[in-house]
Protein backbone atom coordinates (compact mmCIF):
# COMPACT_ATOMS: atom_id res chain seq x y z
CA UNK A 1 0.00 0.00 0.00
CA UNK A 2 1.45 3.37 -1.04
CA UNK A 3 2.38 5.63 1.85
CA UNK A 4 0.67 8.99 2.01
CA UNK A 5 2.76 12.16 1.80
CA UNK A 6 2.23 15.87 1.19
CA UNK A 7 4.52 18.33 -0.57
CA UNK A 8 4.71 22.10 -0.12
CA UNK A 9 4.61 23.78 -3.54
CA UNK A 10 4.32 27.23 -5.04
CA UNK A 11 1.64 27.74 -7.73
CA UNK A 12 3.38 29.85 -10.37
CA UNK A 13 0.11 31.19 -11.80
CA UNK A 14 -0.87 33.23 -8.75
CA UNK A 15 2.11 32.78 -6.37
CA UNK A 16 0.15 30.90 -3.70
CA UNK A 17 1.68 28.28 -1.43
CA UNK A 18 -0.08 25.09 -0.40
CA UNK A 19 0.61 21.60 0.98
CA UNK A 20 -0.85 19.09 -1.49
CA UNK A 21 -0.76 15.28 -1.86
CA UNK A 22 2.52 14.25 -3.44
CA UNK A 23 0.77 11.92 -5.87
CA UNK A 24 -0.98 14.93 -7.47
CA UNK A 25 2.40 16.14 -8.71
CA UNK A 26 3.79 14.99 -12.03
CA UNK A 27 7.00 16.72 -12.97
CA UNK A 28 6.46 20.46 -12.72
CA UNK A 29 2.68 20.15 -12.97
CA UNK A 30 0.05 19.72 -10.28
CA UNK A 31 -3.38 18.25 -11.03
CA UNK A 32 -6.04 20.12 -9.04
CA UNK A 33 -9.62 18.78 -8.74
CA UNK A 34 -12.58 21.07 -9.35
CA UNK A 35 -14.50 20.23 -6.17
CA UNK A 36 -16.54 22.09 -3.59
CA UNK A 37 -14.58 23.48 -0.65
CA UNK A 38 -15.53 20.76 1.85
CA UNK A 39 -14.92 17.88 -0.57
CA UNK A 40 -11.64 19.41 -1.74
CA UNK A 41 -10.40 19.63 1.85
CA UNK A 42 -11.26 15.96 2.40
CA UNK A 43 -9.48 14.99 -0.83
CA UNK A 44 -6.29 16.77 0.27
CA UNK A 45 -6.32 15.40 3.81
CA UNK A 46 -7.09 11.82 2.64
CA UNK A 47 -4.46 12.04 -0.12
CA UNK A 48 -6.95 10.91 -2.80
CA UNK A 49 -5.50 9.26 -5.97
CA UNK A 50 -4.72 11.64 -8.81
CA UNK A 51 -6.98 11.93 -11.87
CA UNK A 52 -5.20 13.21 -14.97
CA UNK A 53 -8.49 14.63 -16.24
CA UNK A 54 -8.26 17.33 -13.58
CA UNK A 55 -7.02 20.79 -14.62
CA UNK A 56 -3.25 21.15 -14.28
CA UNK A 57 -1.16 24.08 -13.05
CA UNK A 58 2.52 24.94 -13.17
CA UNK A 59 4.25 24.69 -9.80
CA UNK A 60 7.60 25.06 -8.10
CA UNK A 61 8.53 22.40 -5.55
CA UNK A 62 10.40 23.62 -2.48
CA UNK A 63 13.54 21.81 -1.42
CA UNK A 64 13.06 19.24 1.37
CA UNK A 65 9.32 19.96 1.31
CA UNK A 66 7.80 16.46 1.38
CA UNK A 67 6.27 15.22 4.65
CA UNK A 68 4.32 12.15 5.75
CA UNK A 69 2.12 14.20 8.08
CA UNK A 70 -0.39 16.72 6.72
CA UNK A 71 -0.35 18.93 9.82
CA UNK A 72 3.41 19.26 9.60
CA UNK A 73 3.23 19.99 5.88
CA UNK A 74 0.68 22.74 6.53
CA UNK A 75 2.91 24.23 9.21
CA UNK A 76 5.79 24.36 6.74
CA UNK A 77 3.48 25.85 4.11
CA UNK A 78 2.62 28.67 6.52
CA UNK A 79 6.33 29.34 6.96
CA UNK A 80 6.79 29.39 3.18
CA UNK A 81 4.00 31.96 2.92
CA UNK A 82 6.18 34.43 4.84
CA UNK A 83 9.69 33.26 3.94
CA UNK A 84 11.31 31.22 1.17
CA UNK A 85 13.18 29.06 3.74
CA UNK A 86 11.11 26.11 4.97
CA UNK A 87 13.65 25.34 7.71
CA UNK A 88 13.33 28.75 9.32
CA UNK A 89 11.49 28.75 12.67
CA UNK A 90 11.69 32.50 13.28
CA UNK A 91 9.78 35.12 11.33
CA UNK A 92 11.89 36.68 8.62
CA UNK A 93 11.14 39.48 6.17
CA UNK A 94 7.48 39.25 5.25
CA UNK A 95 6.59 39.20 1.62
CA UNK A 96 3.28 40.07 0.04
CA UNK A 97 1.12 37.11 -0.98
CA UNK A 98 -1.13 37.35 -4.01
CA UNK A 99 -3.91 35.32 -2.47
CA UNK A 100 -4.69 34.41 1.14
CA UNK A 101 -5.17 30.65 1.41
CA UNK A 102 -6.19 29.98 4.97
CA UNK A 103 -7.52 32.21 7.73
CA UNK A 104 -5.13 33.19 10.54
CA UNK A 105 -7.34 31.46 13.10
CA UNK A 106 -6.84 27.92 11.77
CA UNK A 107 -4.74 25.48 13.82
CA UNK A 108 -2.19 22.90 12.73
CA UNK A 109 -4.57 19.96 13.14
CA UNK A 110 -7.86 21.36 11.79
CA UNK A 111 -8.61 23.71 8.91
CA UNK A 112 -12.07 24.99 8.14
CA UNK A 113 -11.14 27.15 5.14
CA UNK A 114 -9.80 25.51 2.02
CA UNK A 115 -7.57 27.18 -0.59
CA UNK A 116 -9.25 28.12 -3.84
CA UNK A 117 -7.93 26.47 -7.00
CA UNK A 118 -5.10 28.55 -8.50
CA UNK A 119 -6.32 31.03 -11.08
CA UNK A 120 -4.44 31.35 -14.33
CA UNK A 121 -3.12 34.87 -14.79
CA UNK A 122 -2.36 36.11 -18.30
CA UNK A 123 1.29 36.77 -18.90
CA UNK A 124 2.49 39.98 -20.48
CA UNK A 125 5.68 40.59 -22.34
CA UNK A 126 7.51 41.81 -19.24
CA UNK A 127 6.76 38.59 -17.38
CA UNK A 128 8.03 36.45 -20.25
CA UNK A 129 11.09 38.63 -20.73
CA UNK A 130 11.95 38.34 -17.07
CA UNK A 131 11.48 34.57 -17.04
CA UNK A 132 13.56 34.34 -20.22
CA UNK A 133 16.36 36.30 -18.58
CA UNK A 134 16.17 34.05 -15.53
CA UNK A 135 16.62 30.94 -17.68
CA UNK A 136 19.57 32.42 -19.55
CA UNK A 137 21.33 33.56 -16.39
CA UNK A 138 21.07 30.12 -14.78
CA UNK A 139 23.80 28.96 -17.15
CA UNK A 140 26.28 31.51 -15.74
CA UNK A 141 28.56 30.55 -12.85
CA UNK A 142 29.12 33.88 -11.10
CA UNK A 143 26.29 36.08 -12.42
CA UNK A 144 23.30 33.84 -11.70
CA UNK A 145 20.23 35.90 -10.85
CA UNK A 146 18.06 34.32 -8.12
CA UNK A 147 14.38 35.07 -8.69
CA UNK A 148 12.48 34.95 -5.43
CA UNK A 149 8.89 33.80 -6.19
CA UNK A 150 7.52 35.85 -3.31
CA UNK A 151 8.76 39.17 -4.72
CA UNK A 152 6.26 40.90 -6.99
CA UNK A 153 6.73 41.15 -10.75
CA UNK A 154 7.18 44.92 -10.56
CA UNK A 155 10.10 44.68 -8.08
CA UNK A 156 11.86 42.08 -10.19
CA UNK A 157 11.53 44.21 -13.32
CA UNK A 158 13.03 47.21 -11.56
CA UNK A 159 16.02 45.19 -10.36
CA UNK A 160 16.70 43.63 -13.73
CA UNK A 161 15.75 46.43 -16.08
CA UNK A 162 19.11 46.41 -17.86
CA UNK A 163 19.05 42.64 -18.33
CA UNK A 164 15.56 42.80 -19.82
CA UNK A 165 16.61 45.28 -22.44
CA UNK A 166 19.47 42.99 -23.49
CA UNK A 167 17.22 39.96 -23.84
CA UNK A 168 14.18 41.68 -25.36
CA UNK A 169 15.34 44.83 -27.13
CA UNK A 170 11.91 45.37 -28.73
CA UNK A 171 10.08 45.56 -25.40
CA UNK A 172 8.72 49.00 -24.52
CA UNK A 173 6.06 50.36 -22.25
CA UNK A 174 3.58 51.00 -25.07
CA UNK A 175 3.37 47.29 -25.98
CA UNK A 176 0.90 45.15 -24.03
CA UNK A 177 2.45 41.93 -25.28
CA UNK A 178 4.75 40.55 -27.93
CA UNK A 179 4.13 37.70 -30.43
CA UNK A 180 5.97 35.16 -28.27
CA UNK A 181 3.69 35.82 -25.27
CA UNK A 182 0.58 35.64 -27.39
CA UNK A 183 1.66 32.38 -29.05
CA UNK A 184 2.35 30.73 -25.69
CA UNK A 185 -0.97 31.87 -24.26
CA UNK A 186 -2.90 30.65 -27.30
CA UNK A 187 -1.05 27.33 -27.25
CA UNK A 188 -1.85 26.77 -23.57
CA UNK A 189 -5.49 27.65 -24.14
CA UNK A 190 -5.67 25.25 -27.08
CA UNK A 191 -4.18 22.35 -25.10
CA UNK A 192 -6.47 22.95 -22.16
CA UNK A 193 -9.51 23.11 -24.44
CA UNK A 194 -8.48 19.86 -26.16
CA UNK A 195 -8.09 18.03 -22.84
CA UNK A 196 -11.51 19.25 -21.68
CA UNK A 197 -13.10 18.19 -24.96
CA UNK A 198 -11.51 14.72 -24.74
CA UNK A 199 -12.94 14.31 -21.24
CA UNK A 200 -16.40 15.39 -22.43
CA UNK A 201 -16.27 13.14 -25.50
CA UNK A 202 -15.29 10.19 -23.34
CA UNK A 203 -18.32 10.71 -21.12
CA UNK A 204 -20.63 11.10 -24.12
CA UNK A 205 -19.23 7.93 -25.70
CA UNK A 206 -19.93 5.92 -22.55
CA UNK A 207 -23.52 7.22 -22.46
CA UNK A 208 -24.04 6.42 -26.15
CA UNK A 209 -22.72 2.86 -25.78
CA UNK A 210 -25.02 2.32 -22.82
CA UNK A 211 -28.02 3.60 -24.78
CA UNK A 212 -27.12 1.44 -27.80
CA UNK A 213 -26.91 -1.61 -25.55
CA UNK A 214 -30.33 -0.89 -24.05
CA UNK A 215 -31.78 -0.16 -27.50
CA UNK A 216 -30.46 -3.44 -28.86
CA UNK A 217 -31.92 -5.34 -25.92
CA UNK A 218 -35.32 -3.63 -26.29
CA UNK A 219 -35.29 -4.19 -30.07
CA UNK A 220 -34.72 -7.91 -29.64
CA UNK A 221 -37.54 -8.06 -27.13
CA UNK A 222 -39.84 -6.04 -29.41
CA UNK A 223 -39.19 -8.42 -32.30
CA UNK A 224 -40.33 -11.28 -30.10
CA UNK A 225 -43.42 -9.46 -28.86
CA UNK A 226 -44.58 -8.16 -32.26
CA UNK A 227 -46.26 -11.46 -33.10
CA UNK A 228 -43.20 -12.77 -34.93
CA UNK A 229 -43.55 -15.64 -32.51
CA UNK A 230 -46.11 -16.37 -29.80
CA UNK A 231 -45.91 -18.05 -26.44
CA UNK A 232 -47.94 -20.98 -27.71
CA UNK A 233 -45.68 -21.58 -30.73
CA UNK A 234 -42.49 -21.26 -28.67
CA UNK A 235 -43.75 -23.65 -25.97
CA UNK A 236 -45.91 -26.15 -27.78
CA UNK A 237 -45.29 -28.63 -24.96
CA UNK A 238 -47.53 -26.56 -22.65
CA UNK A 239 -51.14 -27.64 -23.16
CA UNK A 240 -53.86 -25.32 -21.88
CA UNK A 241 -55.90 -25.66 -19.77
CA UNK A 242 -53.45 -27.08 -17.22
CA UNK A 243 -54.68 -30.26 -15.56
CA UNK A 244 -52.04 -31.15 -12.98
CA UNK A 245 -49.75 -29.47 -10.45
CA UNK A 246 -46.73 -30.78 -12.39
CA UNK A 247 -47.89 -28.96 -15.52
CA UNK A 248 -48.23 -25.74 -13.50
CA UNK A 249 -44.70 -26.22 -12.15
CA UNK A 250 -43.36 -26.54 -15.70
CA UNK A 251 -45.15 -23.34 -16.70
CA UNK A 252 -43.80 -21.55 -13.62
CA UNK A 253 -40.24 -22.43 -14.62
CA UNK A 254 -40.79 -21.05 -18.11
CA UNK A 255 -42.31 -17.80 -16.77
CA UNK A 256 -39.14 -17.09 -14.78
CA UNK A 257 -37.71 -15.81 -18.07
CA UNK A 258 -38.59 -12.16 -18.71
CA UNK A 259 -39.24 -12.61 -22.45
CA UNK A 260 -41.54 -15.59 -21.94
CA UNK A 261 -43.32 -13.73 -19.15
CA UNK A 262 -44.03 -10.76 -21.43
CA UNK A 263 -45.13 -13.03 -24.28
CA UNK A 264 -47.81 -14.65 -22.12
CA UNK A 265 -48.89 -11.23 -20.82
CA UNK A 266 -49.45 -10.19 -24.44
CA UNK A 267 -51.39 -13.37 -25.22
CA UNK A 268 -53.70 -12.97 -22.20
CA UNK A 269 -54.22 -9.26 -22.91
CA UNK A 270 -55.63 -10.16 -26.33
CA UNK A 271 -58.41 -12.20 -24.71
CA UNK A 272 -60.14 -9.06 -23.38
CA UNK A 273 -63.41 -8.81 -21.47
CA UNK A 274 -66.30 -6.51 -20.61
CA UNK A 275 -64.99 -5.86 -17.10
CA UNK A 276 -62.24 -7.00 -14.77
CA UNK A 277 -64.00 -10.12 -13.47
CA UNK A 278 -65.15 -11.09 -16.96
CA UNK A 279 -61.55 -10.78 -18.19
CA UNK A 280 -60.17 -12.88 -15.30
CA UNK A 281 -62.87 -15.50 -15.85
CA UNK A 282 -62.08 -15.78 -19.58
CA UNK A 283 -58.32 -16.04 -18.94
CA UNK A 284 -58.45 -18.56 -16.09
CA UNK A 285 -61.08 -20.72 -17.79
CA UNK A 286 -58.67 -21.25 -20.69
CA UNK A 287 -55.65 -21.67 -18.39
CA UNK A 288 -56.83 -24.01 -15.59
CA UNK A 289 -59.33 -26.81 -15.35
CA UNK A 290 -61.98 -26.46 -12.63
CA UNK A 291 -60.45 -29.46 -10.82
CA UNK A 292 -57.13 -27.57 -10.57
CA UNK A 293 -58.94 -24.41 -9.42
CA UNK A 294 -60.42 -26.42 -6.51
CA UNK A 295 -56.88 -27.04 -5.18
CA UNK A 296 -56.00 -23.34 -4.95
CA UNK A 297 -57.11 -20.26 -3.01
CA UNK A 298 -55.68 -16.77 -3.34
CA UNK A 299 -53.68 -16.91 -0.08
CA UNK A 300 -53.52 -20.70 0.32
CA UNK A 301 -55.89 -20.96 3.28
CA UNK A 302 -57.92 -23.97 4.44
CA UNK A 303 -55.23 -26.41 3.35
CA UNK A 304 -55.23 -25.23 -0.25
CA UNK A 305 -52.28 -24.15 -2.40
CA UNK A 306 -51.30 -20.45 -2.59
CA UNK A 307 -52.20 -19.00 -5.99
CA UNK A 308 -50.96 -15.45 -5.31
CA UNK A 309 -47.31 -16.57 -5.33
CA UNK A 310 -47.51 -18.13 -8.79
CA UNK A 311 -46.03 -16.40 -11.84
CA UNK A 312 -49.26 -17.02 -13.75
CA UNK A 313 -51.10 -14.84 -11.21
CA UNK A 314 -48.63 -12.01 -11.91
CA UNK A 315 -49.08 -12.54 -15.64
CA UNK A 316 -52.87 -12.14 -15.31
CA UNK A 317 -52.49 -8.94 -13.26
CA UNK A 318 -50.07 -7.44 -15.82
CA UNK A 319 -52.28 -8.52 -18.72
CA UNK A 320 -55.31 -6.80 -17.15
CA UNK A 321 -53.33 -3.56 -16.87
CA UNK A 322 -51.98 -3.87 -20.41
CA UNK A 323 -55.49 -4.40 -21.80
CA UNK A 324 -56.83 -1.43 -19.74
CA UNK A 325 -59.38 -3.76 -18.15
CA UNK A 326 -58.40 -3.16 -14.54
CA UNK A 327 -58.32 0.19 -12.76
CA UNK A 328 -55.70 -1.05 -10.32
CA UNK A 329 -53.94 -4.19 -9.13
CA UNK A 330 -56.38 -4.75 -6.26
CA UNK A 331 -59.38 -5.12 -8.60
CA UNK A 332 -57.62 -7.92 -10.50
CA UNK A 333 -56.59 -9.71 -7.30
CA UNK A 334 -60.19 -9.61 -5.99
CA UNK A 335 -61.48 -10.95 -9.31
CA UNK A 336 -59.01 -13.88 -9.23
CA UNK A 337 -59.93 -14.61 -5.61
CA UNK A 338 -63.64 -14.63 -6.50
CA UNK A 339 -63.14 -16.94 -9.49
CA UNK A 340 -61.23 -19.45 -7.33
CA UNK A 341 -63.94 -19.37 -4.63
CA UNK A 342 -66.61 -20.19 -7.17
CA UNK A 343 -64.79 -23.33 -8.36
CA UNK A 344 -66.97 -25.46 -6.09
CA UNK A 345 -70.18 -23.92 -7.48
CA UNK A 346 -69.00 -24.51 -11.05
CA UNK A 347 -68.26 -28.17 -10.23
CA UNK A 348 -71.76 -28.70 -8.70
CA UNK A 349 -73.37 -26.98 -11.65
CA UNK A 350 -71.52 -29.22 -14.07
CA UNK A 351 -72.60 -32.34 -12.14
CA UNK A 352 -76.25 -31.23 -12.16
CA UNK A 353 -76.13 -30.70 -15.91
CA UNK A 354 -74.87 -34.24 -16.44
CA UNK A 355 -77.70 -35.64 -14.32
Coordinates of C-alpha atoms in Angstrom, one line a residue:
X1 CA 0.0 0.0 0.0
X2 CA 1.4 3.4 -1.0
X3 CA 2.4 5.6 1.8
X4 CA 0.7 9.0 2.0
X5 CA 2.8 12.2 1.8
X6 CA 2.2 15.9 1.2
X7 CA 4.5 18.3 -0.6
X8 CA 4.7 22.1 -0.1
X9 CA 4.6 23.8 -3.5
X10 CA 4.3 27.2 -5.0
X11 CA 1.6 27.7 -7.7
X12 CA 3.4 29.9 -10.4
X13 CA 0.1 31.2 -11.8
X14 CA -0.9 33.2 -8.7
X15 CA 2.1 32.8 -6.4
X16 CA 0.1 30.9 -3.7
X17 CA 1.7 28.3 -1.4
X18 CA -0.1 25.1 -0.4
X19 CA 0.6 21.6 1.0
X20 CA -0.8 19.1 -1.5
X21 CA -0.8 15.3 -1.9
X22 CA 2.5 14.3 -3.4
X23 CA 0.8 11.9 -5.9
X24 CA -1.0 14.9 -7.5
X25 CA 2.4 16.1 -8.7
X26 CA 3.8 15.0 -12.0
X27 CA 7.0 16.7 -13.0
X28 CA 6.5 20.5 -12.7
X29 CA 2.7 20.2 -13.0
X30 CA 0.0 19.7 -10.3
X31 CA -3.4 18.3 -11.0
X32 CA -6.0 20.1 -9.0
X33 CA -9.6 18.8 -8.7
X34 CA -12.6 21.1 -9.3
X35 CA -14.5 20.2 -6.2
X36 CA -16.5 22.1 -3.6
X37 CA -14.6 23.5 -0.6
X38 CA -15.5 20.8 1.8
X39 CA -14.9 17.9 -0.6
X40 CA -11.6 19.4 -1.7
X41 CA -10.4 19.6 1.9
X42 CA -11.3 16.0 2.4
X43 CA -9.5 15.0 -0.8
X44 CA -6.3 16.8 0.3
X45 CA -6.3 15.4 3.8
X46 CA -7.1 11.8 2.6
X47 CA -4.5 12.0 -0.1
X48 CA -6.9 10.9 -2.8
X49 CA -5.5 9.3 -6.0
X50 CA -4.7 11.6 -8.8
X51 CA -7.0 11.9 -11.9
X52 CA -5.2 13.2 -15.0
X53 CA -8.5 14.6 -16.2
X54 CA -8.3 17.3 -13.6
X55 CA -7.0 20.8 -14.6
X56 CA -3.2 21.2 -14.3
X57 CA -1.2 24.1 -13.0
X58 CA 2.5 24.9 -13.2
X59 CA 4.2 24.7 -9.8
X60 CA 7.6 25.1 -8.1
X61 CA 8.5 22.4 -5.5
X62 CA 10.4 23.6 -2.5
X63 CA 13.5 21.8 -1.4
X64 CA 13.1 19.2 1.4
X65 CA 9.3 20.0 1.3
X66 CA 7.8 16.5 1.4
X67 CA 6.3 15.2 4.6
X68 CA 4.3 12.1 5.8
X69 CA 2.1 14.2 8.1
X70 CA -0.4 16.7 6.7
X71 CA -0.3 18.9 9.8
X72 CA 3.4 19.3 9.6
X73 CA 3.2 20.0 5.9
X74 CA 0.7 22.7 6.5
X75 CA 2.9 24.2 9.2
X76 CA 5.8 24.4 6.7
X77 CA 3.5 25.8 4.1
X78 CA 2.6 28.7 6.5
X79 CA 6.3 29.3 7.0
X80 CA 6.8 29.4 3.2
X81 CA 4.0 32.0 2.9
X82 CA 6.2 34.4 4.8
X83 CA 9.7 33.3 3.9
X84 CA 11.3 31.2 1.2
X85 CA 13.2 29.1 3.7
X86 CA 11.1 26.1 5.0
X87 CA 13.7 25.3 7.7
X88 CA 13.3 28.7 9.3
X89 CA 11.5 28.8 12.7
X90 CA 11.7 32.5 13.3
X91 CA 9.8 35.1 11.3
X92 CA 11.9 36.7 8.6
X93 CA 11.1 39.5 6.2
X94 CA 7.5 39.2 5.2
X95 CA 6.6 39.2 1.6
X96 CA 3.3 40.1 0.0
X97 CA 1.1 37.1 -1.0
X98 CA -1.1 37.4 -4.0
X99 CA -3.9 35.3 -2.5
X100 CA -4.7 34.4 1.1
X101 CA -5.2 30.7 1.4
X102 CA -6.2 30.0 5.0
X103 CA -7.5 32.2 7.7
X104 CA -5.1 33.2 10.5
X105 CA -7.3 31.5 13.1
X106 CA -6.8 27.9 11.8
X107 CA -4.7 25.5 13.8
X108 CA -2.2 22.9 12.7
X109 CA -4.6 20.0 13.1
X110 CA -7.9 21.4 11.8
X111 CA -8.6 23.7 8.9
X112 CA -12.1 25.0 8.1
X113 CA -11.1 27.2 5.1
X114 CA -9.8 25.5 2.0
X115 CA -7.6 27.2 -0.6
X116 CA -9.2 28.1 -3.8
X117 CA -7.9 26.5 -7.0
X118 CA -5.1 28.6 -8.5
X119 CA -6.3 31.0 -11.1
X120 CA -4.4 31.4 -14.3
X121 CA -3.1 34.9 -14.8
X122 CA -2.4 36.1 -18.3
X123 CA 1.3 36.8 -18.9
X124 CA 2.5 40.0 -20.5
X125 CA 5.7 40.6 -22.3
X126 CA 7.5 41.8 -19.2
X127 CA 6.8 38.6 -17.4
X128 CA 8.0 36.5 -20.2
X129 CA 11.1 38.6 -20.7
X130 CA 11.9 38.3 -17.1
X131 CA 11.5 34.6 -17.0
X132 CA 13.6 34.3 -20.2
X133 CA 16.4 36.3 -18.6
X134 CA 16.2 34.0 -15.5
X135 CA 16.6 30.9 -17.7
X136 CA 19.6 32.4 -19.5
X137 CA 21.3 33.6 -16.4
X138 CA 21.1 30.1 -14.8
X139 CA 23.8 29.0 -17.1
X140 CA 26.3 31.5 -15.7
X141 CA 28.6 30.6 -12.8
X142 CA 29.1 33.9 -11.1
X143 CA 26.3 36.1 -12.4
X144 CA 23.3 33.8 -11.7
X145 CA 20.2 35.9 -10.8
X146 CA 18.1 34.3 -8.1
X147 CA 14.4 35.1 -8.7
X148 CA 12.5 35.0 -5.4
X149 CA 8.9 33.8 -6.2
X150 CA 7.5 35.8 -3.3
X151 CA 8.8 39.2 -4.7
X152 CA 6.3 40.9 -7.0
X153 CA 6.7 41.2 -10.7
X154 CA 7.2 44.9 -10.6
X155 CA 10.1 44.7 -8.1
X156 CA 11.9 42.1 -10.2
X157 CA 11.5 44.2 -13.3
X158 CA 13.0 47.2 -11.6
X159 CA 16.0 45.2 -10.4
X160 CA 16.7 43.6 -13.7
X161 CA 15.7 46.4 -16.1
X162 CA 19.1 46.4 -17.9
X163 CA 19.1 42.6 -18.3
X164 CA 15.6 42.8 -19.8
X165 CA 16.6 45.3 -22.4
X166 CA 19.5 43.0 -23.5
X167 CA 17.2 40.0 -23.8
X168 CA 14.2 41.7 -25.4
X169 CA 15.3 44.8 -27.1
X170 CA 11.9 45.4 -28.7
X171 CA 10.1 45.6 -25.4
X172 CA 8.7 49.0 -24.5
X173 CA 6.1 50.4 -22.3
X174 CA 3.6 51.0 -25.1
X175 CA 3.4 47.3 -26.0
X176 CA 0.9 45.1 -24.0
X177 CA 2.5 41.9 -25.3
X178 CA 4.8 40.5 -27.9
X179 CA 4.1 37.7 -30.4
X180 CA 6.0 35.2 -28.3
X181 CA 3.7 35.8 -25.3
X182 CA 0.6 35.6 -27.4
X183 CA 1.7 32.4 -29.1
X184 CA 2.3 30.7 -25.7
X185 CA -1.0 31.9 -24.3
X186 CA -2.9 30.7 -27.3
X187 CA -1.1 27.3 -27.2
X188 CA -1.8 26.8 -23.6
X189 CA -5.5 27.7 -24.1
X190 CA -5.7 25.2 -27.1
X191 CA -4.2 22.3 -25.1
X192 CA -6.5 22.9 -22.2
X193 CA -9.5 23.1 -24.4
X194 CA -8.5 19.9 -26.2
X195 CA -8.1 18.0 -22.8
X196 CA -11.5 19.2 -21.7
X197 CA -13.1 18.2 -25.0
X198 CA -11.5 14.7 -24.7
X199 CA -12.9 14.3 -21.2
X200 CA -16.4 15.4 -22.4
X201 CA -16.3 13.1 -25.5
X202 CA -15.3 10.2 -23.3
X203 CA -18.3 10.7 -21.1
X204 CA -20.6 11.1 -24.1
X205 CA -19.2 7.9 -25.7
X206 CA -19.9 5.9 -22.5
X207 CA -23.5 7.2 -22.5
X208 CA -24.0 6.4 -26.1
X209 CA -22.7 2.9 -25.8
X210 CA -25.0 2.3 -22.8
X211 CA -28.0 3.6 -24.8
X212 CA -27.1 1.4 -27.8
X213 CA -26.9 -1.6 -25.5
X214 CA -30.3 -0.9 -24.1
X215 CA -31.8 -0.2 -27.5
X216 CA -30.5 -3.4 -28.9
X217 CA -31.9 -5.3 -25.9
X218 CA -35.3 -3.6 -26.3
X219 CA -35.3 -4.2 -30.1
X220 CA -34.7 -7.9 -29.6
X221 CA -37.5 -8.1 -27.1
X222 CA -39.8 -6.0 -29.4
X223 CA -39.2 -8.4 -32.3
X224 CA -40.3 -11.3 -30.1
X225 CA -43.4 -9.5 -28.9
X226 CA -44.6 -8.2 -32.3
X227 CA -46.3 -11.5 -33.1
X228 CA -43.2 -12.8 -34.9
X229 CA -43.5 -15.6 -32.5
X230 CA -46.1 -16.4 -29.8
X231 CA -45.9 -18.1 -26.4
X232 CA -47.9 -21.0 -27.7
X233 CA -45.7 -21.6 -30.7
X234 CA -42.5 -21.3 -28.7
X235 CA -43.8 -23.6 -26.0
X236 CA -45.9 -26.2 -27.8
X237 CA -45.3 -28.6 -25.0
X238 CA -47.5 -26.6 -22.6
X239 CA -51.1 -27.6 -23.2
X240 CA -53.9 -25.3 -21.9
X241 CA -55.9 -25.7 -19.8
X242 CA -53.5 -27.1 -17.2
X243 CA -54.7 -30.3 -15.6
X244 CA -52.0 -31.1 -13.0
X245 CA -49.8 -29.5 -10.5
X246 CA -46.7 -30.8 -12.4
X247 CA -47.9 -29.0 -15.5
X248 CA -48.2 -25.7 -13.5
X249 CA -44.7 -26.2 -12.1
X250 CA -43.4 -26.5 -15.7
X251 CA -45.1 -23.3 -16.7
X252 CA -43.8 -21.6 -13.6
X253 CA -40.2 -22.4 -14.6
X254 CA -40.8 -21.0 -18.1
X255 CA -42.3 -17.8 -16.8
X256 CA -39.1 -17.1 -14.8
X257 CA -37.7 -15.8 -18.1
X258 CA -38.6 -12.2 -18.7
X259 CA -39.2 -12.6 -22.5
X260 CA -41.5 -15.6 -21.9
X261 CA -43.3 -13.7 -19.1
X262 CA -44.0 -10.8 -21.4
X263 CA -45.1 -13.0 -24.3
X264 CA -47.8 -14.7 -22.1
X265 CA -48.9 -11.2 -20.8
X266 CA -49.4 -10.2 -24.4
X267 CA -51.4 -13.4 -25.2
X268 CA -53.7 -13.0 -22.2
X269 CA -54.2 -9.3 -22.9
X270 CA -55.6 -10.2 -26.3
X271 CA -58.4 -12.2 -24.7
X272 CA -60.1 -9.1 -23.4
X273 CA -63.4 -8.8 -21.5
X274 CA -66.3 -6.5 -20.6
X275 CA -65.0 -5.9 -17.1
X276 CA -62.2 -7.0 -14.8
X277 CA -64.0 -10.1 -13.5
X278 CA -65.2 -11.1 -17.0
X279 CA -61.6 -10.8 -18.2
X280 CA -60.2 -12.9 -15.3
X281 CA -62.9 -15.5 -15.8
X282 CA -62.1 -15.8 -19.6
X283 CA -58.3 -16.0 -18.9
X284 CA -58.4 -18.6 -16.1
X285 CA -61.1 -20.7 -17.8
X286 CA -58.7 -21.2 -20.7
X287 CA -55.7 -21.7 -18.4
X288 CA -56.8 -24.0 -15.6
X289 CA -59.3 -26.8 -15.4
X290 CA -62.0 -26.5 -12.6
X291 CA -60.5 -29.5 -10.8
X292 CA -57.1 -27.6 -10.6
X293 CA -58.9 -24.4 -9.4
X294 CA -60.4 -26.4 -6.5
X295 CA -56.9 -27.0 -5.2
X296 CA -56.0 -23.3 -4.9
X297 CA -57.1 -20.3 -3.0
X298 CA -55.7 -16.8 -3.3
X299 CA -53.7 -16.9 -0.1
X300 CA -53.5 -20.7 0.3
X301 CA -55.9 -21.0 3.3
X302 CA -57.9 -24.0 4.4
X303 CA -55.2 -26.4 3.4
X304 CA -55.2 -25.2 -0.3
X305 CA -52.3 -24.1 -2.4
X306 CA -51.3 -20.5 -2.6
X307 CA -52.2 -19.0 -6.0
X308 CA -51.0 -15.5 -5.3
X309 CA -47.3 -16.6 -5.3
X310 CA -47.5 -18.1 -8.8
X311 CA -46.0 -16.4 -11.8
X312 CA -49.3 -17.0 -13.8
X313 CA -51.1 -14.8 -11.2
X314 CA -48.6 -12.0 -11.9
X315 CA -49.1 -12.5 -15.6
X316 CA -52.9 -12.1 -15.3
X317 CA -52.5 -8.9 -13.3
X318 CA -50.1 -7.4 -15.8
X319 CA -52.3 -8.5 -18.7
X320 CA -55.3 -6.8 -17.2
X321 CA -53.3 -3.6 -16.9
X322 CA -52.0 -3.9 -20.4
X323 CA -55.5 -4.4 -21.8
X324 CA -56.8 -1.4 -19.7
X325 CA -59.4 -3.8 -18.2
X326 CA -58.4 -3.2 -14.5
X327 CA -58.3 0.2 -12.8
X328 CA -55.7 -1.0 -10.3
X329 CA -53.9 -4.2 -9.1
X330 CA -56.4 -4.7 -6.3
X331 CA -59.4 -5.1 -8.6
X332 CA -57.6 -7.9 -10.5
X333 CA -56.6 -9.7 -7.3
X334 CA -60.2 -9.6 -6.0
X335 CA -61.5 -10.9 -9.3
X336 CA -59.0 -13.9 -9.2
X337 CA -59.9 -14.6 -5.6
X338 CA -63.6 -14.6 -6.5
X339 CA -63.1 -16.9 -9.5
X340 CA -61.2 -19.4 -7.3
X341 CA -63.9 -19.4 -4.6
X342 CA -66.6 -20.2 -7.2
X343 CA -64.8 -23.3 -8.4
X344 CA -67.0 -25.5 -6.1
X345 CA -70.2 -23.9 -7.5
X346 CA -69.0 -24.5 -11.0
X347 CA -68.3 -28.2 -10.2
X348 CA -71.8 -28.7 -8.7
X349 CA -73.4 -27.0 -11.7
X350 CA -71.5 -29.2 -14.1
X351 CA -72.6 -32.3 -12.1
X352 CA -76.3 -31.2 -12.2
X353 CA -76.1 -30.7 -15.9
X354 CA -74.9 -34.2 -16.4
X355 CA -77.7 -35.6 -14.3

